mmCIF file of C-alpha atoms in Angstrom:
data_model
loop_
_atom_site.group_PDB
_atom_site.id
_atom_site.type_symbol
_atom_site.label_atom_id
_atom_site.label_comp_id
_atom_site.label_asym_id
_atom_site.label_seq_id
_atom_site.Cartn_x
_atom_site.Cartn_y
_atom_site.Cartn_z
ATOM 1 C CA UNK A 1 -13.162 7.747 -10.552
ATOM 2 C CA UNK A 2 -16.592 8.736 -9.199
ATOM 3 C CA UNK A 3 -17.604 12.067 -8.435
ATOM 4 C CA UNK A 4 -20.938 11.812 -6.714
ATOM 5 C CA UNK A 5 -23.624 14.825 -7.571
ATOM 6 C CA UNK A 6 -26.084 14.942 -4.852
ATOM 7 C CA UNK A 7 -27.354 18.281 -5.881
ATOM 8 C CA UNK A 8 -30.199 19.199 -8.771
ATOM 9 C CA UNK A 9 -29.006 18.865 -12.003
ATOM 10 C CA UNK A 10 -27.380 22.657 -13.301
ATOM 11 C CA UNK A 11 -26.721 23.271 -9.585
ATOM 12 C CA UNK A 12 -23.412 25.048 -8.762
ATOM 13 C CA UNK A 13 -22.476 21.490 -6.899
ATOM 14 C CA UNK A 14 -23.677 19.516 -9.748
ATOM 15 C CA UNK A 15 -21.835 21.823 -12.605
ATOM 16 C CA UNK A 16 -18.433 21.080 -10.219
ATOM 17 C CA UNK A 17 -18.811 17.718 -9.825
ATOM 18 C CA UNK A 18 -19.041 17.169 -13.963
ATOM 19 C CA UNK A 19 -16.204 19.761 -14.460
ATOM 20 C CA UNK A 20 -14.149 16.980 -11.817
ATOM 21 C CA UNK A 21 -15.338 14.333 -13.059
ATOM 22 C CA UNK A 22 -14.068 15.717 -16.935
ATOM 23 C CA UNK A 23 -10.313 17.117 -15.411
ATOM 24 C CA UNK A 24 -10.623 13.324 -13.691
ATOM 25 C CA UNK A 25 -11.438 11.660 -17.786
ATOM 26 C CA UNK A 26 -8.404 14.204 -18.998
ATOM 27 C CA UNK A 27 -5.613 13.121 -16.771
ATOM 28 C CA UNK A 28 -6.103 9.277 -17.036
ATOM 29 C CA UNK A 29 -6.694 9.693 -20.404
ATOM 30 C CA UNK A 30 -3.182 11.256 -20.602
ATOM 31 C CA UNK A 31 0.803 10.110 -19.344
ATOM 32 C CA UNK A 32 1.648 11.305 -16.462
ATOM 33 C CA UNK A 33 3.408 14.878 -16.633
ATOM 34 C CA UNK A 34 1.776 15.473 -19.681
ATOM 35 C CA UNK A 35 0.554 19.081 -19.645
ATOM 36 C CA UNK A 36 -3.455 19.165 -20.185
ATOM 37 C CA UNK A 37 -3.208 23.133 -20.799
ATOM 38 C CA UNK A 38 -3.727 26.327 -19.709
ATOM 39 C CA UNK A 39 -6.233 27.682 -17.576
ATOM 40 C CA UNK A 40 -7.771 29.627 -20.045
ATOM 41 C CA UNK A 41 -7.642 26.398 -22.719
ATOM 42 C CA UNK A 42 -9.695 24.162 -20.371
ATOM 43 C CA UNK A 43 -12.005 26.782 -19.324
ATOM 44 C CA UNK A 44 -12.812 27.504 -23.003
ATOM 45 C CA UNK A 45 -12.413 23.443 -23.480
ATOM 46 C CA UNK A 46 -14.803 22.221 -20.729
ATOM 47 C CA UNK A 47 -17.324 25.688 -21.094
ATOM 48 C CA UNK A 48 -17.803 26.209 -17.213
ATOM 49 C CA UNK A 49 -16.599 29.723 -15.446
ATOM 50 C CA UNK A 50 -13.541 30.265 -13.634
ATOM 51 C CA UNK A 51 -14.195 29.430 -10.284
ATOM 52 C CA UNK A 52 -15.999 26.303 -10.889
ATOM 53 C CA UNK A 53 -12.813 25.342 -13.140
ATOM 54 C CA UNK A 54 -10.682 26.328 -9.709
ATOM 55 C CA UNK A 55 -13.322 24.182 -7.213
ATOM 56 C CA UNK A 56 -13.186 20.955 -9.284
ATOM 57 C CA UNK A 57 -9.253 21.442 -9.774
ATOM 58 C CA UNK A 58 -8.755 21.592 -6.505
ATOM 59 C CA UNK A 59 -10.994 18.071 -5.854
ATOM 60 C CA UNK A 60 -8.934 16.402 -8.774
ATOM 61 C CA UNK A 61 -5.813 17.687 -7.376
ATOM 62 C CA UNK A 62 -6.567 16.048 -4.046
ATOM 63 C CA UNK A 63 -7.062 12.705 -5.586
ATOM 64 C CA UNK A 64 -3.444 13.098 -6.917
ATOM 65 C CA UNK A 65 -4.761 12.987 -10.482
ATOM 66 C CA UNK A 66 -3.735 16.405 -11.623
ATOM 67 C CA UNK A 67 -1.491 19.040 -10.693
ATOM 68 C CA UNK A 68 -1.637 22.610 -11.242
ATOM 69 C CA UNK A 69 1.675 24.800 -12.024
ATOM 70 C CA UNK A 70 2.052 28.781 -11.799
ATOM 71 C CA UNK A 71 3.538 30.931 -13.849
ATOM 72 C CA UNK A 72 5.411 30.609 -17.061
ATOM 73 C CA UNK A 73 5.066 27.087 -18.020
ATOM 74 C CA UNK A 74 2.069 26.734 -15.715
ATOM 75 C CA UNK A 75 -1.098 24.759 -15.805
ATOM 76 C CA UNK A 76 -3.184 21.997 -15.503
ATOM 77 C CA UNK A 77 -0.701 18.654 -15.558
ATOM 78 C CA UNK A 78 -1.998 15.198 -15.374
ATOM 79 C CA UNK A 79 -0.407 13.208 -12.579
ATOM 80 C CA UNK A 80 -1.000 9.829 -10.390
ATOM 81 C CA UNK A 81 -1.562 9.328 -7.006
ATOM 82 C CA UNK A 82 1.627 7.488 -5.178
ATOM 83 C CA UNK A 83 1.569 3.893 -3.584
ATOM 84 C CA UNK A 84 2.007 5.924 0.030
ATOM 85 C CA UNK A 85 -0.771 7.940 -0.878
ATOM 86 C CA UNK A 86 -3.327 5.091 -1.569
ATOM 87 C CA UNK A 87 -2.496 3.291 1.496
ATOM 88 C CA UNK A 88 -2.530 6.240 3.997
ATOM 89 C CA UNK A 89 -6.171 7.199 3.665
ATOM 90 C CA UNK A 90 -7.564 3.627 4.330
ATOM 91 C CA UNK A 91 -4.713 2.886 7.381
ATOM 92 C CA UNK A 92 -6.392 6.225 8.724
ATOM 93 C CA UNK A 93 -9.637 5.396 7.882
ATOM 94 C CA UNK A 94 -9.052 2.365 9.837
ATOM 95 C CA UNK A 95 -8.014 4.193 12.683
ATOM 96 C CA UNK A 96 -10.219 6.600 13.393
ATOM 97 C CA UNK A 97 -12.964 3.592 13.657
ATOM 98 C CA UNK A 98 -11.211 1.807 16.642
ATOM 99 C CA UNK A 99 -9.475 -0.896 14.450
ATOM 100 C CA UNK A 100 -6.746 -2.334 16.264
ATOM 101 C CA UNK A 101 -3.117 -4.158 14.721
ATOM 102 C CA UNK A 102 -4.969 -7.524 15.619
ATOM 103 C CA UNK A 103 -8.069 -6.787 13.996
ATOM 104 C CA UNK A 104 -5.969 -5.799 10.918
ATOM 105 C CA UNK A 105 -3.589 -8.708 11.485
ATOM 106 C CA UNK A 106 -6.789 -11.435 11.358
ATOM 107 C CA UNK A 107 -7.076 -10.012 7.690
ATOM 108 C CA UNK A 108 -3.741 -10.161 6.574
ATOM 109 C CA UNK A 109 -3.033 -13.243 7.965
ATOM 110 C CA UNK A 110 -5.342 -14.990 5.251
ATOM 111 C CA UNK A 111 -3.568 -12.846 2.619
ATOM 112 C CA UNK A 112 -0.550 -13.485 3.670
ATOM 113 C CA UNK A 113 -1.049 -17.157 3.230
ATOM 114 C CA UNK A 114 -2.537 -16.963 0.024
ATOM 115 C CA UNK A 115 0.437 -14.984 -1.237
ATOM 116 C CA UNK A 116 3.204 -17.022 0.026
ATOM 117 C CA UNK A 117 0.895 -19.919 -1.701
ATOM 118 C CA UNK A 118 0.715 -18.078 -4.991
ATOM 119 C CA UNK A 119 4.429 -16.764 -4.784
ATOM 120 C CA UNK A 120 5.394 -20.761 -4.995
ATOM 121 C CA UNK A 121 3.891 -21.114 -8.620
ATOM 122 C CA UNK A 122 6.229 -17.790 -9.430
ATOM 123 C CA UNK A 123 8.378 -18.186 -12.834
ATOM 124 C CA UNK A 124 9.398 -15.074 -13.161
ATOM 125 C CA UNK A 125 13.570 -15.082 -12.616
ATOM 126 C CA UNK A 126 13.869 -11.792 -11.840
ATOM 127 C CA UNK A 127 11.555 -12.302 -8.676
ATOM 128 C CA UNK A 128 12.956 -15.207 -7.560
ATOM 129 C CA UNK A 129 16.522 -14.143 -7.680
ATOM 130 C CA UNK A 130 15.143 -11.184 -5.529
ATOM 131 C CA UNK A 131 13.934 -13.665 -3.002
ATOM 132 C CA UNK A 132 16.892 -15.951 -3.243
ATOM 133 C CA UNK A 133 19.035 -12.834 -2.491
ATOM 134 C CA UNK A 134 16.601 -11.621 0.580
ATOM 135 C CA UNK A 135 16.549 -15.428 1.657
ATOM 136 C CA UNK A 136 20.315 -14.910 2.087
ATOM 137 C CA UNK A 137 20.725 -11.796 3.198
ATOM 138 C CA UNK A 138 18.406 -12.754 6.317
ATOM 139 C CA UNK A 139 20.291 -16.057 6.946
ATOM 140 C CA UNK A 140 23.427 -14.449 7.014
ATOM 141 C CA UNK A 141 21.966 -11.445 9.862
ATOM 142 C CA UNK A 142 24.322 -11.477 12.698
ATOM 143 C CA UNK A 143 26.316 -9.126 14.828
ATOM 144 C CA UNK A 144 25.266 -5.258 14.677
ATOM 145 C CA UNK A 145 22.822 -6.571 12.342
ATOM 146 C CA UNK A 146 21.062 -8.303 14.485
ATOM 147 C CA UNK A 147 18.335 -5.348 15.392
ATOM 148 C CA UNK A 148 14.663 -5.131 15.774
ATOM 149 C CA UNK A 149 14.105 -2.142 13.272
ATOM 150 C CA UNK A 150 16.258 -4.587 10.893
ATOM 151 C CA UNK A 151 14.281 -7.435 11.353
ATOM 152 C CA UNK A 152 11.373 -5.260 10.623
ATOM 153 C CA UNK A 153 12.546 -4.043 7.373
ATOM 154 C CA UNK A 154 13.371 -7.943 6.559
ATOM 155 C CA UNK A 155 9.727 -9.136 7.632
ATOM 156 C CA UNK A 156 8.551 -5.524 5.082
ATOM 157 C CA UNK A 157 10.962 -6.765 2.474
ATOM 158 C CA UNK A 158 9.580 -10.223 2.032
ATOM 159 C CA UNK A 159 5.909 -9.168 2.246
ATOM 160 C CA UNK A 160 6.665 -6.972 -0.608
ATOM 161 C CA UNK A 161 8.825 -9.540 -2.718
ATOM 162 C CA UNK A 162 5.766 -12.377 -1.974
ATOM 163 C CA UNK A 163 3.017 -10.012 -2.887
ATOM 164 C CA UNK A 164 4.819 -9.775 -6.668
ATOM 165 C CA UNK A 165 5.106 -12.902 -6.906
ATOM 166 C CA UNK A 166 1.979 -14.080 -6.696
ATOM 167 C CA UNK A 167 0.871 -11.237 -9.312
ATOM 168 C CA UNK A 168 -1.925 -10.080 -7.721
ATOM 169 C CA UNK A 169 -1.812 -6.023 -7.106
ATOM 170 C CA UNK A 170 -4.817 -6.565 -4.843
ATOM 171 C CA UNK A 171 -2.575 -8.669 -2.142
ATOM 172 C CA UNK A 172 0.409 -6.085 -2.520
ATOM 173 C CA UNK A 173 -2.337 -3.105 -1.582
ATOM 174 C CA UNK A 174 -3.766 -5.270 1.382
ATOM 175 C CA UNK A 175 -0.360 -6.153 2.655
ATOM 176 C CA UNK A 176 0.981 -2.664 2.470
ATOM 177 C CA UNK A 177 -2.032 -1.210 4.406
ATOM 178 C CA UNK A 178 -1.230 -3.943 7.142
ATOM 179 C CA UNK A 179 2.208 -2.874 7.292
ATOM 180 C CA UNK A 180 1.583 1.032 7.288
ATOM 181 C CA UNK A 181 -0.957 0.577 10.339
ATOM 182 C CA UNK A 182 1.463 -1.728 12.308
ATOM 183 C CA UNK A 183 4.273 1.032 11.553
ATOM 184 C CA UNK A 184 2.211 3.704 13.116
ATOM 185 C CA UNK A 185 0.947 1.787 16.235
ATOM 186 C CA UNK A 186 3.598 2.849 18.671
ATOM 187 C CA UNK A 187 2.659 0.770 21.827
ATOM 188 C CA UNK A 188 3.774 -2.291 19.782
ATOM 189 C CA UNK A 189 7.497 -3.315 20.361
ATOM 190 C CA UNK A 190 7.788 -6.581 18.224
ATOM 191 C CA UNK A 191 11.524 -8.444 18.191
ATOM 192 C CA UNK A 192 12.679 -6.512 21.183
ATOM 193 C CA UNK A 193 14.438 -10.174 21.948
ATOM 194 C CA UNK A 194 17.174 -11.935 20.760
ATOM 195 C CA UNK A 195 15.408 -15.285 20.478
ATOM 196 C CA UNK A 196 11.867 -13.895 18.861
ATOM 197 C CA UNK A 197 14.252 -12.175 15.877
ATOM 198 C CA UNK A 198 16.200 -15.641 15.531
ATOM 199 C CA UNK A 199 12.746 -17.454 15.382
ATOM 200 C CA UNK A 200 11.289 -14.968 12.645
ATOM 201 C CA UNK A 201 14.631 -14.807 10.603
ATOM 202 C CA UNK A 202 14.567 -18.908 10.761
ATOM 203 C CA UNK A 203 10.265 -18.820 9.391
ATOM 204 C CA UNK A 204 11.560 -16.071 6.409
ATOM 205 C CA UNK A 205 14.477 -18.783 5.317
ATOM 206 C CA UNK A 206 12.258 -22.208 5.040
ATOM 207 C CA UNK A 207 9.574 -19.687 3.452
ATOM 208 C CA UNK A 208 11.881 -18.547 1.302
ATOM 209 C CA UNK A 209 12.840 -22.340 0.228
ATOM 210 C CA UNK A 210 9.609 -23.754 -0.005
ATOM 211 C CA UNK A 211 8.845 -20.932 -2.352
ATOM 212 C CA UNK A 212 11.761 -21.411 -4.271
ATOM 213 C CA UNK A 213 11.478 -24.890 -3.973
ATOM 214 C CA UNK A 214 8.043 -24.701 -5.579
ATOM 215 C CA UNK A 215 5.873 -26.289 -2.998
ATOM 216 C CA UNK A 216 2.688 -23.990 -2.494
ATOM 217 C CA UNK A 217 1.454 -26.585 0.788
ATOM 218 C CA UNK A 218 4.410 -25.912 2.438
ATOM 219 C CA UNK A 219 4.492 -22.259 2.094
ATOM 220 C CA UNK A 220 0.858 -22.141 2.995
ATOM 221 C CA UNK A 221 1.868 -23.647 6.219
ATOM 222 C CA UNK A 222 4.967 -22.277 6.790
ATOM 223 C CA UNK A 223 3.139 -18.691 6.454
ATOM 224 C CA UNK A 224 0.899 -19.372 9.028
ATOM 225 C CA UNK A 225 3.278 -20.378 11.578
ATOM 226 C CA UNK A 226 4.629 -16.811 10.582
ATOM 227 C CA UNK A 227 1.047 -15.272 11.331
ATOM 228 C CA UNK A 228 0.362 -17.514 14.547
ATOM 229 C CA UNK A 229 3.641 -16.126 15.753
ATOM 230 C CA UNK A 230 3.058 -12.653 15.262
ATOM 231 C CA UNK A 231 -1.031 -13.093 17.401
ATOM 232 C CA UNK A 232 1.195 -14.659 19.852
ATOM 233 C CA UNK A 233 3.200 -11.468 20.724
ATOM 234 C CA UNK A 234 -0.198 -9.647 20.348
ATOM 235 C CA UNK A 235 -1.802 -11.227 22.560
ATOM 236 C CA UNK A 236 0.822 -10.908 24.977
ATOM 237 C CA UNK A 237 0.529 -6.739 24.336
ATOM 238 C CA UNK A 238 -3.077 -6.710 24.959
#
């Protein structure tokens, strides 16, 4: 993990950002939890002062990469940032620069395919029998069931199953951010209908069986009728 010096080098900005860069080294170098010592270990360890030990702590900690404990038991403890904690920064990043869901959505409609694509060529039991049980669970949605928040969590559920199957952490992280910006646009009111949850629930099942069935075209195609569908309703938003 970078930590830029833009200062002279043996400047008091320099001398933190090595010190961060070092507590940075010591946590991924360790398990997380495991206890990197005492205050007064890593400022004898690392040979900088005491509050350029508590400036670069406190850029570490920020980055989720260490944590730091008072008290008896206390100190520097190597940790790892969260899957909610990489995605919120770039969904807010995203933001804050007048992105909009169909801006995102043009990206993560080409993922999307890919994945479903990819997920096809899965072996892995364990996956499929996860998306053989979600293919099921969705067909058999009825009743009380029958809700837009559920349908939702369905449309979240099989994003998340495809993106391990096709085994590529890069299309799980893209996905997610899609998902975490859509959550948090609250102007957009998808499956408010009866008929537009019956037509997604009906593109998750033959997804879900041209996956299992193997057949990458297919699921390349049957993704983007998914995708087309969802520009549809954002178009009709705009």
């Amino acid at each position: 993990m970078p930590y830029e010096t833009v200062q002279s080098e043996g400047s008091p900005r320099s001398r933190v950002s090595e010190t961060a860069r070092q507590l940075a080294d010591l946590s991924l170098a360790a398990s997380e939890g495991d206890h990197l010592g005492a205050e007064v270990d890593l400022l004898e360890r690392l040979g900088v002062s005491r509050p350029t030990l508590r400036q670069a702590a406190k850029i570490v900690e920020s980055d989720r990469l260490i944590s730091v404990r008072k008290g008896q038991g206390g100190g520097f403890f190597a940790t790892r940032p969260s899957a909610a904690d990489v995605i919120r920064a770039p969904a807010r990043f995203l933001r804050l620069n007048g992105a909009t869901l169909m801006d995102v959505h043009i990206v993560t409609r080409l993922i999307a395919t890919e994945a479903a694509s990819m997920a096809a060529g899965c072996e892995d039991e364990a996956l499929r029998g996860a998306l053989q049980a979600h293919r099921d669970s969705v067909a058999e949605t009825a009743g009380a069931g029958d809700t837009a928040e559920a349908t939702i969590q369905q449309e979240t559920r099989l994003a998340r199953i495809l993106s391990e199957m096709s085994g590529n952490p890069a299309i799980g992280l893209f996905m997610e951010i899609g998902y975490t910006f859509g959550r948090e646009e609250q102007n957009i009111r998808f499956y408010q209908q009866a008929d537009d949850r019956e037509r997604s629930r009906s593109l998750q099942v033959q997804l879900c069986d041209a996956i299992l069935a193997g057949d990458p075209e297919i699921a390349r195609l049957l993704m983007a009728r998914r995708t087309a569908m969802i520009v549809e309703w954002l178009k009709k938003e705009s």
